[in-house]
Short mmCIF file of C-alpha atoms and ligand atoms in Angstrom, two decimals:
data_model
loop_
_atom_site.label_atom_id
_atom_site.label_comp_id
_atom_site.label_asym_id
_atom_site.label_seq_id
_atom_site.Cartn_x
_atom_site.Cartn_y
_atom_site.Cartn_z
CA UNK A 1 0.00 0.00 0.00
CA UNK A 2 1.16 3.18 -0.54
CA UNK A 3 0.70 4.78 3.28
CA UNK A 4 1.57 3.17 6.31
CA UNK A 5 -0.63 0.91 8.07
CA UNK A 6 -1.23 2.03 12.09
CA UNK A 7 -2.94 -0.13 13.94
CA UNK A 8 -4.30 0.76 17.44
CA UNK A 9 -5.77 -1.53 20.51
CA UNK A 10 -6.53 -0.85 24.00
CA UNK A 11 -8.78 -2.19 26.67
CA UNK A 12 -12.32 -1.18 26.02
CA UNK A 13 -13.25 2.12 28.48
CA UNK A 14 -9.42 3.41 27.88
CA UNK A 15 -10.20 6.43 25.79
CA UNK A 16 -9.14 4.81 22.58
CA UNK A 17 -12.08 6.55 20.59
CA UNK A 18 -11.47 9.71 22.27
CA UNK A 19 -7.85 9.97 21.44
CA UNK A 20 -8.16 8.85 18.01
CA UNK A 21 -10.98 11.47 17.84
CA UNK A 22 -8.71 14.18 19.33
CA UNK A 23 -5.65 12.75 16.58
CA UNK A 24 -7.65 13.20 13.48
CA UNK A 25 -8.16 17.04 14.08
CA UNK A 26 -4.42 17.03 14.55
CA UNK A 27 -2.70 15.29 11.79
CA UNK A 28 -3.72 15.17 7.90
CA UNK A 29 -3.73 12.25 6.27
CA UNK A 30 -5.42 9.66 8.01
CA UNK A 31 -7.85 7.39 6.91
CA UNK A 32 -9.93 5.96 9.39
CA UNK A 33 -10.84 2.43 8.56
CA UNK A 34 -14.53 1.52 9.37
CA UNK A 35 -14.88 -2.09 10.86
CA UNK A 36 -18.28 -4.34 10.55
CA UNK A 37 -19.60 -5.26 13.38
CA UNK A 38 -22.53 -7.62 14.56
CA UNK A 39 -23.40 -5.65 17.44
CA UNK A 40 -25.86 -3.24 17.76
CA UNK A 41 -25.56 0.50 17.19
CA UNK A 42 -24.55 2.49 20.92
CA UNK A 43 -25.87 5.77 21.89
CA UNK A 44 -25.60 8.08 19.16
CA UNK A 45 -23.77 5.39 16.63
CA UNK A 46 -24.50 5.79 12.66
CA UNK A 47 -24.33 2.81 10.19
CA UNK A 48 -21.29 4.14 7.98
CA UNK A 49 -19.95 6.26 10.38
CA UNK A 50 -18.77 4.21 13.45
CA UNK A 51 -18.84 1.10 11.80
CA UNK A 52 -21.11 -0.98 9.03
CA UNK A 53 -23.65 -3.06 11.46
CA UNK A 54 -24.57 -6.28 9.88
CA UNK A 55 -25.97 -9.39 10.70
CA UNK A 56 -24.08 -12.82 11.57
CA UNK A 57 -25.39 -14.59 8.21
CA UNK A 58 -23.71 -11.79 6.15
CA UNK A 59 -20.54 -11.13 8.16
CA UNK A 60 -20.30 -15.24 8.12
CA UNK A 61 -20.60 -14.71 4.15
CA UNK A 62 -17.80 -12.53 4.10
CA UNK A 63 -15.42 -14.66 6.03
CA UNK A 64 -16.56 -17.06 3.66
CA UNK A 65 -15.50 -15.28 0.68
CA UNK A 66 -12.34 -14.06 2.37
CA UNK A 67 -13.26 -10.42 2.72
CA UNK A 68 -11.82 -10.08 5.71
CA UNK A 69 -7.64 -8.71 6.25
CA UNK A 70 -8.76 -9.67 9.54
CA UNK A 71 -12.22 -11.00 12.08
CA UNK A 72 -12.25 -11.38 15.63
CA UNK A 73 -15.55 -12.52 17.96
CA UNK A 74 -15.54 -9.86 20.78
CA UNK A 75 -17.35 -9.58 23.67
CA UNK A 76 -19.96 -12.25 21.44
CA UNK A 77 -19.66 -10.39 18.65
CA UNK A 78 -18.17 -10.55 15.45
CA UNK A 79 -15.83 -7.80 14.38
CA UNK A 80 -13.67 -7.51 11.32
CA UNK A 81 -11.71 -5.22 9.17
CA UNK A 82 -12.50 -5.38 4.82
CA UNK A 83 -9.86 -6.24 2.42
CA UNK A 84 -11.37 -3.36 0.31
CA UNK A 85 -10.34 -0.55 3.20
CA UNK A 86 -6.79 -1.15 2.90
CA UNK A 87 -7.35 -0.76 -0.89
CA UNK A 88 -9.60 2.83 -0.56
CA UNK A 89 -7.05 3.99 1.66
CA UNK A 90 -3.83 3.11 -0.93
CA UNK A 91 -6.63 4.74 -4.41
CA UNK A 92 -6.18 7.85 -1.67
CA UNK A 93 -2.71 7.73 -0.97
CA UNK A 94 -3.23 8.46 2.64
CA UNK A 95 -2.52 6.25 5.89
CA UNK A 96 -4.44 3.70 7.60
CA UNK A 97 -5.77 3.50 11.18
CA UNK A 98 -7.28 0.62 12.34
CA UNK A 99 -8.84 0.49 15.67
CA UNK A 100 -9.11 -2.82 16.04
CA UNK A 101 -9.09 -5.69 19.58
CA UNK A 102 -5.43 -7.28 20.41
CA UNK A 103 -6.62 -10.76 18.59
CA UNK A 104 -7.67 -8.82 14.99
CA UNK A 105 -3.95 -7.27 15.87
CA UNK A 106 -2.18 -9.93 15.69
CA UNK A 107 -3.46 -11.60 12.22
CA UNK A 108 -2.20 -8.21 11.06
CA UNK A 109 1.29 -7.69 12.45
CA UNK A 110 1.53 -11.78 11.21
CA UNK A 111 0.36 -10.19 7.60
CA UNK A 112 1.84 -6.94 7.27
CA UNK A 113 4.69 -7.06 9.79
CA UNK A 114 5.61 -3.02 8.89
CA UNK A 115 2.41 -1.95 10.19
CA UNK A 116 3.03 0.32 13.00
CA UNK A 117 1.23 -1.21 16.06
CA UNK A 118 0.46 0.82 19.34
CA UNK A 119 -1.36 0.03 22.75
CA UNK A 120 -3.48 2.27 24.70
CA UNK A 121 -3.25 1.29 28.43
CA UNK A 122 -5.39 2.85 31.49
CA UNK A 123 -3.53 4.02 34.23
CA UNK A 124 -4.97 1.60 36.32
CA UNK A 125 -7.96 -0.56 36.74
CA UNK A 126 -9.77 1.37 39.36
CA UNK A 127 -9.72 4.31 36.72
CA UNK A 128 -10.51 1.89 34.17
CA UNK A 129 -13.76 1.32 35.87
CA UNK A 130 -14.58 4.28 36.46
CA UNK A 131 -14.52 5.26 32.91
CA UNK A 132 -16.78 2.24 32.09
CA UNK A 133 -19.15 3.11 33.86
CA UNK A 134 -19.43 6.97 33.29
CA UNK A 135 -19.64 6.01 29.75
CA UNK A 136 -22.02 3.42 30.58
CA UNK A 137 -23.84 6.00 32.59
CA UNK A 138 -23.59 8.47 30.09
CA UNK A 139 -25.54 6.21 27.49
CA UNK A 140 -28.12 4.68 30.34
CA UNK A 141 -26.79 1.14 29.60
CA UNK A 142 -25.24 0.50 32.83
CA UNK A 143 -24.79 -3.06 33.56
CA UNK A 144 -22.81 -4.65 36.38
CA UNK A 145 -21.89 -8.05 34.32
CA UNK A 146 -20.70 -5.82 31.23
CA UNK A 147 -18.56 -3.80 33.33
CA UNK A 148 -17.08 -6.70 35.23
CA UNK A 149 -16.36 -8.71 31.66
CA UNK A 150 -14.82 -5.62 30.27
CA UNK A 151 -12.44 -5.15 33.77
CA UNK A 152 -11.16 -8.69 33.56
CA UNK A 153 -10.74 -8.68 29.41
CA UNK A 154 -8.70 -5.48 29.93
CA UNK A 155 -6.22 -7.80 32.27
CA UNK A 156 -6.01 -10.30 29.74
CA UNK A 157 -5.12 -8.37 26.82
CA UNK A 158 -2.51 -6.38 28.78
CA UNK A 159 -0.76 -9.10 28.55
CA UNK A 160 0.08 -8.38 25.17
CA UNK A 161 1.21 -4.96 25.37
CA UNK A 162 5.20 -6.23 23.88
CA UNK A 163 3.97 -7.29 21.00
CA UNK A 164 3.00 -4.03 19.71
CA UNK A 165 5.94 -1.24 18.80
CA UNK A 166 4.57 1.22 20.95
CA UNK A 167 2.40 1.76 24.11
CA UNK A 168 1.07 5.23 25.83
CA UNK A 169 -0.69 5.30 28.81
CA UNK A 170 -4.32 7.38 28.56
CA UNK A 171 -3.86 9.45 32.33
CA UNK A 172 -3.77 13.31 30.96
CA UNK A 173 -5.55 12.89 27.93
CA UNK A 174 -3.30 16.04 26.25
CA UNK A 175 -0.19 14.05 27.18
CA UNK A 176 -1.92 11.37 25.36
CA UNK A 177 -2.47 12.69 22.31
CA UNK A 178 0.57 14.63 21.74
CA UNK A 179 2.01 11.21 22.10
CA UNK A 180 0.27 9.36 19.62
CA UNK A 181 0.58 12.76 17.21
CA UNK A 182 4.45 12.41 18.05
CA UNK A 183 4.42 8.65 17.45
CA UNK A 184 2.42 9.01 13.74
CA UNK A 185 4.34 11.85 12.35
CA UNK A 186 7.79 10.24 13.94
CA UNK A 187 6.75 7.52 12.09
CA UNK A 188 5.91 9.19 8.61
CA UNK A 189 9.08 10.93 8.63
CA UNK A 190 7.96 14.06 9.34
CA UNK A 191 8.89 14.33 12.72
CA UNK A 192 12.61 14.50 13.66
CA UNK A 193 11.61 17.10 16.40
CA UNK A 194 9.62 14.74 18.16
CA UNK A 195 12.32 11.70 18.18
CA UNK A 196 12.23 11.47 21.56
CA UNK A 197 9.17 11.78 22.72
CA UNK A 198 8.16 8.85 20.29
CA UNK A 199 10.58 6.70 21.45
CA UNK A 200 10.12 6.85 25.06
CA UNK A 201 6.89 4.89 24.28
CA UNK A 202 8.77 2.07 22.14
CA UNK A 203 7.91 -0.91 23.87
CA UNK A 204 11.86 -2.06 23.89
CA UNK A 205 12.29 0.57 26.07
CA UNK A 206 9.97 -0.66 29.15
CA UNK A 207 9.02 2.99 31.07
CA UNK A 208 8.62 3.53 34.16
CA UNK A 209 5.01 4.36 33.28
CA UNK A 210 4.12 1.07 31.82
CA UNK A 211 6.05 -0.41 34.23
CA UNK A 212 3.66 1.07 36.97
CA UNK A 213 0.48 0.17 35.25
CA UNK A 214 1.36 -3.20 34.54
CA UNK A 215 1.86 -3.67 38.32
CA UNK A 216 -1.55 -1.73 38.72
CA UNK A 217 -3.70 -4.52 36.88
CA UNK A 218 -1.18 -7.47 38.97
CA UNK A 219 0.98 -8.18 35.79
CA UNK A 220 4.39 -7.32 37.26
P1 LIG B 301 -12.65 3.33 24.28
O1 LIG B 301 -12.83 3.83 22.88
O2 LIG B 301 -11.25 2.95 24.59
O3 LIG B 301 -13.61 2.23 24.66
P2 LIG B 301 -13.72 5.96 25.10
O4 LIG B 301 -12.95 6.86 24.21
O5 LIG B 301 -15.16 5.71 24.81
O6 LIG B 301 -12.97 4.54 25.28
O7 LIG B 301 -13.53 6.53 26.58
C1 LIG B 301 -14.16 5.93 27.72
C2 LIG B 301 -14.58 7.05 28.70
O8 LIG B 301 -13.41 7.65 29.26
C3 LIG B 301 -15.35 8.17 28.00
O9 LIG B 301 -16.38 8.58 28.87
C4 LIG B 301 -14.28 9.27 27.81
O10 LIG B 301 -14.86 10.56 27.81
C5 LIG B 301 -13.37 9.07 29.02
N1 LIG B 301 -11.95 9.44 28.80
C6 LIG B 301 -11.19 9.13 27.73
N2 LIG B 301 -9.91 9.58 27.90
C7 LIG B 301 -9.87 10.19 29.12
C8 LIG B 301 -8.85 10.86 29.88
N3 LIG B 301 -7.59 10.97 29.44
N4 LIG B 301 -9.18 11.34 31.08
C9 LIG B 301 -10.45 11.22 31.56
N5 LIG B 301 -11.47 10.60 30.90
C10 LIG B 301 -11.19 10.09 29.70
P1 LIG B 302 -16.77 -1.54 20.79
O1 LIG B 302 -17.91 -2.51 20.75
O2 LIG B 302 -16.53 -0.99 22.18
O3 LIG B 302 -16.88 -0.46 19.74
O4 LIG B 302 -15.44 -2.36 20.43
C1 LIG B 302 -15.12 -3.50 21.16
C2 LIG B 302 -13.75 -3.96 20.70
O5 LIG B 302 -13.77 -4.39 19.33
C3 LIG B 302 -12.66 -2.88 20.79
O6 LIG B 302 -11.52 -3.47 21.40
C4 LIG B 302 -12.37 -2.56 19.33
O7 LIG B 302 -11.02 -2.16 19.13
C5 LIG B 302 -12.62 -3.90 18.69
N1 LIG B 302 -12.85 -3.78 17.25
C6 LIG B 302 -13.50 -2.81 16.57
N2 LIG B 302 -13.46 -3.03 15.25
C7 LIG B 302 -12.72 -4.16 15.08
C8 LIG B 302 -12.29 -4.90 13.94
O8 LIG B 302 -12.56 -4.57 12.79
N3 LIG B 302 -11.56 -6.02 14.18
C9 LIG B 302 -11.23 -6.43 15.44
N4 LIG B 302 -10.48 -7.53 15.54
N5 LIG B 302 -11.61 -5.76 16.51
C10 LIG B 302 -12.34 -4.64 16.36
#
């Protein structure tokens, strides 16, 4: 493809959305790639916009026909990025972002091992909850077993955090962003200025920070 392919995870509740929200006022360039999901539409959620909601016979079909780069069943869903986004984004010679879960992740990084991979973490799991449920809250779908299966998935895929090239943790969401920002245009080229700040969240280099959240969720 002609851009580069950035590919994004983090816990559900982390602030992923926001962030990526926040990045794509920042920087130019970036083609957001919508997923299709079986689940149903959230809060204020448009068909096309968030993602394409489809049933399980259809999203089955396209597995079947191989229309997938990648699928994942999440949280009993099915989720899964098209073939044919990868192409729309290399007809507009921009960059990819793929918000996709850790297990969609890997099938890519096995596929396209230059894609540039980063985690979002929490800064800790109390926090963590506490954003699940204000968002919860916020879109009057508050429910005790989501919440909990969210907290303990969020501990699972942590554990994956060094396989990606990068990982930021979501406490000052400014910090964040200027992060990620660093991390994209570092990564383009573009950004000799902000060589450093990128690479203090390369994975190889184990921070402090992650260090510290790690030990948060009882990984360390
Ligand atoms: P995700 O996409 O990772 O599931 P969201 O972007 O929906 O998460 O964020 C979950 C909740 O946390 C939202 O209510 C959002 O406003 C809030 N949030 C995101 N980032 C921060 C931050 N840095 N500080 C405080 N709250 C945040
Ligand atoms: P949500 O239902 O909260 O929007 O997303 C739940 C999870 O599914 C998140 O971790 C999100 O990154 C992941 N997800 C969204 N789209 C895709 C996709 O196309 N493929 C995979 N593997 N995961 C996805």
């Amino acid at each position: 493809m002609a851009g580069i392919l950035f590919i994004i995870s983090a816990p559900s509740g982390s602030g992923k959305s926001t962030l990526v929200t926040q990045l794509r006022t920042l920087v130019e360039g970036l083609d957001f790639s919508i997923s299709y999901t079986t689940r149903a539409p959230r809060g204020s959620e448009e068909h096309a916009r968030e993602y394409y909601f489809t049933t399980r016979a259809e999203f089955e079909r396209m597995i079947a026909a191989g229309e997938f780069l990648e699928w994942a069943e999440v949280f009993g869903n099915y989720y899964g990025t098209a073939v044919s986004a990868l192409l729309h984004a290399k007809d507009l010679g921009k960059d990819l972002l793929l918000d996709i879960d850790v297990q969609g992740a890997l099938q890519v990084m096995k596929k396209m091992p230059e894609a540039v991979s980063i985690f979002i973490l929490p800064p800790s799991p109390q926090i963590l909850e506490m954003r699940l449920r204000n968002r919860s809250a916020a879109e009057n779908m508050t429910s005790e077993a989501i919440i909990e299966k969210r907290l303990n998935a969020a501990k699972h895929e942590l554990k994956q955090v060094f396989d990606y090239r990068y990982a930021l943790v979501n406490d000052v969401l400014d910090k964040a962003v200027a992060e990620m920002r660093a991390i994209v245009l570092y990564e383009r080229g573009t950004g000799d200025d902000l060589r450093e700040l990128a690479q203090a969240c390369r994975t190889d280099t184990h921070t402090t920070a992650l260090a510290s959240v790690l030990t948060a969720f009882g990984e360390n």
